Tab-separated table of C-alpha atoms in Angstrom:
chain	number	residue	atom	x	y	z
A	1	MET	CA	112.765	84.094	117.687
A	2	ALA	CA	113.671	80.477	116.533
A	3	GLU	CA	111.164	78.633	114.337
A	4	THR	CA	110.652	76.013	116.935
A	5	SER	CA	110.086	78.644	119.553
A	6	ARG	CA	107.721	80.525	117.217
A	7	ALA	CA	105.692	77.346	116.685
A	8	GLN	CA	105.379	76.614	120.377
A	9	ILE	CA	104.261	80.251	120.947
A	10	ALA	CA	101.710	80.164	118.245
A	11	GLU	CA	100.127	77.368	120.157
A	12	GLN	CA	100.080	79.233	123.343
A	13	ILE	CA	98.288	82.318	121.837
A	14	GLU	CA	94.834	82.887	122.860
A	15	PHE	CA	92.145	84.826	121.028
A	16	SER	CA	89.456	87.015	122.798
A	17	ALA	CA	86.905	89.663	122.104
A	18	PHE	CA	87.828	93.172	123.543
A	19	SER	CA	86.668	93.944	127.204
A	20	THR	CA	87.102	96.953	129.298
A	21	ALA	CA	89.929	95.067	131.308
A	22	ASP	CA	92.052	94.945	128.155
A	23	LEU	CA	92.098	98.934	127.570
A	24	ASP	CA	95.644	99.309	129.083
A	25	GLY	CA	97.177	96.482	127.021
A	26	ILE	CA	95.503	97.694	123.906
A	27	SER	CA	96.640	101.209	124.417
A	28	ARG	CA	100.154	100.031	125.144
A	29	LEU	CA	100.512	97.966	121.993
A	30	ILE	CA	99.130	100.814	119.891
A	31	THR	CA	101.205	103.350	121.391
A	32	ALA	CA	104.359	101.257	120.909
A	33	MET	CA	103.593	100.549	117.249
A	34	SER	CA	102.643	104.218	116.346
A	35	ASP	CA	105.112	106.914	115.158
A	36	ASP	CA	103.937	109.693	117.483
A	37	GLY	CA	106.547	112.055	118.817
A	38	ALA	CA	107.569	115.629	118.781
A	39	ASN	CA	107.095	115.612	114.997
A	40	LEU	CA	103.836	113.790	114.748
A	41	HIS	CA	100.661	113.735	116.779
A	42	LEU	CA	97.320	113.001	115.303
A	43	ARG	CA	95.008	111.751	118.197
A	44	ASP	CA	94.865	110.395	121.726
A	45	LYS	CA	95.833	106.782	122.250
A	46	SER	CA	95.089	106.460	125.965
A	47	PRO	CA	92.945	103.783	127.614
A	48	ALA	CA	90.219	106.541	128.046
A	49	TYR	CA	90.166	106.950	124.120
A	50	TYR	CA	89.839	103.185	123.559
A	51	ARG	CA	87.060	103.030	126.190
A	52	TRP	CA	85.236	105.751	124.268
A	53	MET	CA	85.903	104.421	120.776
A	54	TYR	CA	85.174	100.698	121.498
A	55	PHE	CA	82.393	100.843	124.130
A	56	ASP	CA	80.503	104.310	123.973
A	57	ASN	CA	79.633	104.492	120.260
A	58	PRO	CA	75.736	105.183	119.897
A	59	THR	CA	75.627	102.880	116.918
A	60	GLY	CA	76.782	100.044	119.012
A	61	GLN	CA	80.202	98.702	120.497
A	62	ALA	CA	83.022	97.960	118.288
A	63	PHE	CA	83.744	94.546	117.054
A	64	GLY	CA	87.093	93.515	118.169
A	65	CYS	CA	89.482	90.794	118.642
A	66	PHE	CA	92.986	90.622	120.220
A	67	ALA	CA	95.662	87.940	120.521
A	68	ARG	CA	97.181	87.325	123.905
A	69	HIS	CA	100.381	85.594	124.823
A	70	GLY	CA	100.437	85.206	128.526
A	71	ASP	CA	99.575	88.514	130.026
A	72	ARG	CA	100.613	90.475	126.906
A	73	ILE	CA	98.365	91.706	124.033
A	74	VAL	CA	100.438	91.020	120.938
A	75	SER	CA	97.935	91.625	118.165
A	76	SER	CA	94.582	93.692	117.669
A	77	PHE	CA	91.987	94.215	115.015
A	78	ALA	CA	88.788	96.122	115.518
A	79	MET	CA	85.704	97.672	113.532
A	80	ALA	CA	83.458	100.472	114.450
A	81	PRO	CA	79.839	100.191	113.295
A	82	LYS	CA	78.530	103.330	111.414
A	83	LEU	CA	75.062	104.434	110.401
A	84	VAL	CA	75.432	105.594	106.749
A	85	VAL	CA	72.990	107.092	104.294
A	86	VAL	CA	73.245	105.148	101.238
A	87	GLY	CA	70.798	106.086	98.361
A	88	GLY	CA	68.091	107.131	100.692
A	89	ARG	CA	68.426	104.169	102.825
A	90	THR	CA	70.152	104.128	106.281
A	91	VAL	CA	72.408	101.144	106.689
A	92	ARG	CA	75.091	99.808	109.064
A	93	LEU	CA	78.563	99.833	107.593
A	94	GLY	CA	81.867	99.149	109.535
A	95	LYS	CA	85.082	101.176	109.700
A	96	THR	CA	88.099	99.109	110.386
A	97	MET	CA	90.641	100.269	112.705
A	98	ASP	CA	93.706	99.331	114.996
A	99	MET	CA	95.172	96.603	112.962
A	100	PHE	CA	98.558	96.070	114.828
A	101	THR	CA	100.920	93.060	115.577
A	102	ASP	CA	103.845	93.236	117.876
A	103	PRO	CA	107.008	92.831	115.676
A	104	ASP	CA	108.009	89.925	117.816
A	105	TYR	CA	104.837	88.046	116.765
A	106	GLN	CA	104.598	89.115	113.119
A	107	GLY	CA	104.437	86.312	110.406
A	108	MET	CA	102.224	84.128	112.622
A	109	GLY	CA	98.893	84.831	110.918
A	110	LEU	CA	97.664	86.505	113.902
A	111	ILE	CA	95.808	89.432	112.075
A	112	ARG	CA	94.028	87.126	109.688
A	113	LYS	CA	92.665	85.141	112.683
A	114	CYS	CA	91.723	88.350	114.472
A	115	ALA	CA	90.131	89.886	111.320
A	116	ASP	CA	88.099	86.720	110.424
A	117	ARG	CA	86.438	86.747	113.928
A	118	VAL	CA	85.797	90.644	113.587
A	119	PHE	CA	84.285	90.213	110.117
A	120	ALA	CA	82.093	87.139	111.209
A	121	GLU	CA	80.728	89.124	114.292
A	122	ALA	CA	80.106	92.184	112.142
A	123	ARG	CA	77.910	90.282	109.674
A	124	ASP	CA	76.052	88.540	112.539
A	125	HIS	CA	75.159	92.117	113.743
A	126	GLY	CA	73.811	93.217	110.409
A	127	VAL	CA	76.981	94.847	108.977
A	128	ASP	CA	77.233	93.853	105.433
A	129	GLY	CA	80.273	95.792	104.394
A	130	TRP	CA	83.130	98.143	105.650
A	131	TYR	CA	85.631	100.589	104.570
A	132	VAL	CA	89.224	100.953	105.298
A	133	THR	CA	91.608	103.721	105.389
A	134	PRO	CA	94.855	101.523	105.479
A	135	SER	CA	98.353	102.317	106.564
A	136	VAL	CA	101.348	101.944	104.353
A	137	ASN	CA	101.943	98.530	106.001
A	138	SER	CA	98.289	97.316	105.806
A	139	TYR	CA	97.399	98.442	102.420
A	140	PRO	CA	99.062	95.487	100.589
A	141	ILE	CA	97.238	93.131	102.924
A	142	PHE	CA	93.825	94.497	102.280
A	143	LYS	CA	94.244	95.328	98.536
A	144	ASN	CA	96.631	92.441	97.292
A	145	LYS	CA	95.991	89.454	99.852
A	146	TRP	CA	92.347	89.955	100.673
A	147	GLY	CA	91.012	91.600	97.328
A	148	TYR	CA	89.543	94.947	98.437
A	149	ALA	CA	88.321	97.422	96.046
A	150	GLU	CA	89.858	100.828	95.537
A	151	PRO	CA	87.338	102.707	93.340
A	152	PHE	CA	88.476	106.171	93.807
A	153	GLN	CA	91.352	108.354	94.950
A	154	PRO	CA	90.986	110.300	98.261
A	155	ILE	CA	93.495	113.217	98.850
A	156	PHE	CA	94.380	115.857	101.429
A	157	ARG	CA	93.371	119.162	99.902
A	158	ALA	CA	95.402	121.789	101.750
A	159	ARG	CA	95.901	125.658	102.127
A	160	LEU	CA	99.236	127.179	103.267
A	161	ILE	CA	98.952	129.885	105.900
A	162	ASP	CA	102.616	130.209	106.783
A	163	PRO	CA	104.781	128.907	103.666
A	164	ARG	CA	107.992	129.720	105.407
A	165	ALA	CA	107.244	127.383	108.351
A	166	ALA	CA	105.678	124.721	105.921
A	167	LEU	CA	109.108	124.866	103.806
A	168	ALA	CA	111.281	124.666	106.880
A	169	ALA	CA	109.483	121.495	108.049
A	170	VAL	CA	109.209	119.827	104.640
A	171	SER	CA	112.704	120.800	103.168
A	172	PRO	CA	115.240	122.751	105.364
A	173	ALA	CA	117.699	122.399	102.455
A	174	LEU	CA	115.365	124.374	100.130
A	175	VAL	CA	114.965	127.101	102.724
A	176	ARG	CA	118.704	127.393	102.915
A	177	ARG	CA	118.930	127.630	99.131
A	178	LEU	CA	116.211	130.256	98.919
A	179	GLY	CA	118.088	132.551	101.174
A	180	PRO	CA	116.986	134.700	103.999
A	181	GLN	CA	115.570	137.547	102.039
A	182	LEU	CA	113.137	135.425	100.011
A	183	VAL	CA	112.268	133.384	103.122
A	184	THR	CA	111.384	136.734	104.959
A	185	ARG	CA	109.184	137.707	101.985
A	186	LEU	CA	107.313	134.332	102.307
A	187	SER	CA	106.858	135.120	106.009
A	188	ARG	CA	104.693	138.096	104.864
A	189	TRP	CA	102.282	135.842	102.815
A	190	PRO	CA	99.128	137.756	102.856
A	191	ARG	CA	96.156	136.149	104.655
A	192	ARG	CA	92.609	137.071	103.727
A	193	ARG	CA	90.481	137.425	106.856
A	194	LEU	CA	87.018	136.158	106.921
A	195	ASN	CA	84.279	138.595	106.462
A	196	LEU	CA	80.752	136.907	106.491
A	197	PRO	CA	78.200	138.128	104.088
A	198	LYS	CA	75.223	139.956	105.563
A	199	GLY	CA	72.835	137.750	107.397
A	200	TRP	CA	75.383	135.158	108.371
A	201	THR	CA	76.683	134.620	111.873
A	202	VAL	CA	79.073	132.099	113.615
A	203	SER	CA	78.575	130.618	117.064
A	204	GLN	CA	80.716	127.841	119.006
A	205	PRO	CA	78.573	125.386	120.403
A	206	THR	CA	79.690	123.182	123.408
A	207	ARG	CA	77.187	120.295	122.572
A	208	PHE	CA	74.910	119.372	119.752
A	209	GLY	CA	71.142	119.420	120.415
A	210	PRO	CA	67.683	119.632	118.602
A	211	GLU	CA	68.691	122.324	116.144
A	212	THR	CA	71.482	119.780	114.930
A	213	ASP	CA	68.955	117.061	114.424
A	214	GLN	CA	66.594	119.429	112.454
A	215	LEU	CA	69.579	120.246	110.367
A	216	TRP	CA	70.552	116.818	109.695
A	217	ASP	CA	66.729	115.704	109.032
A	218	ALA	CA	66.719	118.549	106.426
A	219	ILE	CA	69.934	117.817	104.594
A	220	ALA	CA	70.114	114.063	104.850
A	221	PRO	CA	67.926	113.574	101.686
A	222	THR	CA	70.408	115.712	99.662
A	223	HIS	CA	73.141	113.130	100.394
A	224	GLN	CA	73.817	109.920	98.482
A	225	VAL	CA	76.577	108.320	100.817
A	226	ALA	CA	77.243	110.021	104.088
A	227	LEU	CA	77.593	109.062	107.554
A	228	VAL	CA	74.546	110.111	109.740
A	229	ARG	CA	75.677	113.235	111.408
A	230	ASN	CA	72.951	113.907	114.024
A	231	ALA	CA	73.447	115.266	117.306
A	232	SER	CA	73.992	111.741	119.001
A	233	TYR	CA	76.704	111.000	116.608
A	234	LEU	CA	78.445	114.302	116.600
A	235	ASN	CA	78.336	114.564	120.501
A	236	TRP	CA	79.979	111.185	120.723
A	237	ARG	CA	82.504	111.728	117.962
A	238	TYR	CA	83.599	115.322	118.842
A	239	VAL	CA	82.388	116.250	122.327
A	240	ASP	CA	82.568	113.119	124.471
A	241	ASN	CA	85.709	112.162	122.614
A	242	PRO	CA	88.743	112.482	125.132
A	243	ASP	CA	90.662	114.371	122.361
A	244	ASP	CA	90.134	118.166	121.824
A	245	TYR	CA	88.054	119.530	118.858
A	246	SER	CA	86.731	123.080	118.003
A	247	LEU	CA	83.001	123.295	116.911
A	248	TRP	CA	81.641	126.049	114.757
A	249	ALA	CA	78.202	126.627	113.760
A	250	LEU	CA	77.012	128.816	110.832
A	251	HIS	CA	73.589	130.486	110.791
A	252	HIS	CA	71.787	132.404	108.110
A	253	GLN	CA	68.979	134.802	109.072
A	254	GLY	CA	69.132	132.924	112.612
A	255	GLU	CA	68.622	129.458	110.933
A	256	LEU	CA	71.348	126.652	111.301
A	257	ARG	CA	72.956	126.180	107.833
A	258	GLY	CA	76.112	124.246	108.654
A	259	ILE	CA	78.663	122.979	111.073
A	260	VAL	CA	82.410	122.600	110.763
A	261	VAL	CA	84.785	120.622	113.256
A	262	THR	CA	88.506	121.422	113.466
A	263	LYS	CA	91.533	119.906	115.254
A	264	GLN	CA	95.100	121.038	115.576
A	265	THR	CA	97.518	118.160	114.831
A	266	ILE	CA	101.328	118.125	114.536
A	267	ARG	CA	102.820	116.715	111.211
A	268	ARG	CA	106.641	117.021	110.564
A	269	GLY	CA	106.798	119.197	113.603
A	270	LEU	CA	104.322	121.672	111.921
A	271	PRO	CA	100.996	122.735	113.560
A	272	VAL	CA	98.318	121.767	111.115
A	273	GLY	CA	94.610	122.683	111.312
A	274	ASP	CA	92.593	119.731	110.258
A	275	ILE	CA	88.988	120.210	108.941
A	276	VAL	CA	87.763	117.144	110.407
A	277	ASP	CA	84.000	117.364	109.748
A	278	LEU	CA	81.731	119.595	107.451
A	279	ILE	CA	77.862	119.241	107.834
A	280	CYS	CA	75.697	120.960	105.224
A	281	ALA	CA	73.449	120.226	102.344
A	282	ARG	CA	75.276	118.550	99.501
A	283	ASP	CA	74.067	120.965	97.130
A	284	ASP	CA	74.679	124.072	99.285
A	285	ALA	CA	77.905	125.353	97.749
A	286	THR	CA	77.638	128.765	99.499
A	287	THR	CA	77.432	127.169	103.002
A	288	LEU	CA	80.298	124.834	102.180
A	289	ARG	CA	82.552	127.562	100.948
A	290	LEU	CA	81.833	129.690	104.072
A	291	LEU	CA	82.494	126.720	106.325
A	292	VAL	CA	85.794	126.011	104.862
A	293	ARG	CA	86.781	129.716	104.974
A	294	LEU	CA	85.639	129.884	108.610
A	295	ALA	CA	87.724	126.898	109.407
A	296	VAL	CA	90.716	128.533	107.810
A	297	ASP	CA	90.407	131.682	109.594
A	298	ARG	CA	90.076	130.163	112.913
A	299	CYS	CA	92.998	127.631	112.290
A	300	ALA	CA	95.090	130.623	111.265
A	301	ALA	CA	94.125	132.611	114.378
A	302	ALA	CA	95.245	129.532	116.499
A	303	GLY	CA	98.726	129.604	114.766
A	304	CYS	CA	98.461	126.719	112.216
A	305	ALA	CA	100.853	126.765	109.344
A	306	MET	CA	98.556	124.857	107.062
A	307	VAL	CA	94.905	123.880	106.766
A	308	GLU	CA	93.743	120.604	105.185
A	309	ALA	CA	90.695	118.414	104.587
A	310	TRP	CA	89.815	115.078	102.912
A	311	SER	CA	88.498	115.126	99.374
A	312	ILE	CA	88.105	112.817	96.495
A	313	LEU	CA	90.117	113.705	93.682
A	314	GLY	CA	88.395	115.000	90.681
A	315	SER	CA	84.816	115.086	92.333
A	316	LEU	CA	82.488	118.039	92.597
A	317	PHE	CA	83.119	118.059	96.322
A	318	ASP	CA	86.953	118.486	95.353
A	319	ARG	CA	86.164	121.170	93.024
A	320	ARG	CA	84.064	123.012	95.755
A	321	LEU	CA	87.017	122.758	98.326
A	322	ARG	CA	89.252	124.314	95.685
A	323	SER	CA	86.993	127.122	95.134
A	324	ALA	CA	86.858	127.706	98.865
A	325	GLY	CA	90.650	128.207	98.863
A	326	LEU	CA	92.076	124.588	99.488
A	327	LEU	CA	94.129	124.579	96.311
A	328	ILE	CA	96.925	122.213	97.114
A	329	ALA	CA	96.591	118.562	96.535
A	330	ARG	CA	99.113	117.674	99.365
A	331	ALA	CA	98.979	113.989	99.477
A	332	LYS	CA	96.995	110.851	98.411
A	333	MET	CA	95.437	108.535	101.118
A	334	PRO	CA	93.828	105.116	100.014
A	335	LEU	CA	90.216	104.209	100.895
A	336	LEU	CA	89.274	100.426	100.381
A	337	LEU	CA	85.971	98.890	100.295
A	338	SER	CA	85.363	95.300	101.402
A	339	PRO	CA	84.780	92.936	98.436
A	340	ASP	CA	81.405	92.522	96.772
A	341	TYR	CA	79.266	95.019	98.681
A	342	PRO	CA	75.930	94.748	96.945
A	343	ASP	CA	75.091	98.589	96.515
A	344	ARG	CA	77.380	99.869	93.785
A	345	LEU	CA	76.615	103.520	94.842
A	346	LEU	CA	79.434	103.104	97.231
A	347	TYR	CA	81.894	102.695	94.386
A	348	ASP	CA	80.882	106.101	92.977
A	349	ALA	CA	83.376	108.871	93.780
A	350	GLU	CA	80.546	111.461	93.086
A	351	ALA	CA	78.294	109.837	95.697
A	352	TRP	CA	80.434	110.127	98.718
A	353	TRP	CA	80.470	113.107	101.293
A	354	LEU	CA	83.886	112.060	102.855
A	355	THR	CA	85.688	113.852	105.764
A	356	GLN	CA	88.432	113.089	108.104
A	357	GLY	CA	85.863	112.434	110.705
A	358	ASP	CA	84.769	109.394	108.812
A	359	GLY	CA	88.036	107.810	109.649
A	360	ASN	CA	89.681	107.501	113.121
A	361	ASP	CA	93.248	108.901	112.600
A	362	VAL	CA	92.090	112.418	113.833
């Protein structure tokens, strides 16, 4: 695209807030910009997904802006409002998402203009700060250009269920070097099946109700920084979502003690069980361990080759995930905070109860 043409096009671009009439165009842009295929599938990107994400959130509609050239959406930026417990108070934070620009329109400053509009709208609606789980491409924009803070290191904490399949997906050459005999031995990797202690039972709810609200009301005071995980939020996030999740509830002596949500994704062509959410008291190590083991057991039964969860490297939560069997620090993933958020508790790795459900990639 010639510079004169780009300058003319820049003058023709219009910026607008999201509406339900734009869902097809937003879906086309984001699907075209994503890496999904036979070897990678994390979540739905249909118009139905974006209707759910942008307009059905019980905390409020998403703040969004897109750039349009003619009848084509060429850039987008959005933020979902979240209710978060921070030091005993419930505040509104934002989670940024869907930061995309069509390659033909990159270098025109469209994202900056979209983001400025979104940030201003969010502040006008009582959102004082937000967090970001940036992609490789957006990380330098947030961190280096916009000055976002990176106070701790989130990671994927994982456990192998089928080492042979995992090796074949990650390094086929290594599998060939190991030879068929050793690879066959790996295929017999022992799997410890879940045996719940006496008094513990599992159920598989189809929706969340008053019992979930009672659990959250009881455990919320134990958390320092955590998304509000009441029935309204959990139903929206995992039941009404067009994507598919598995819900498991753990009871002790008939009382609900915890909830775990799992989802099967495809990474490098490998079926992976993602522990998307964990709901229990912050100081209840026994329930957390059983929830993780329950997730591993159910994901293994579904044919997953690996199970993984988000963690924060070096935190107490991380140590408890390791003790529950998620021994492998598989990969790092950044989490950034908007500059100058007034409550410094958000910068404390030990304060966070962070799960994949707090993002929007899965």
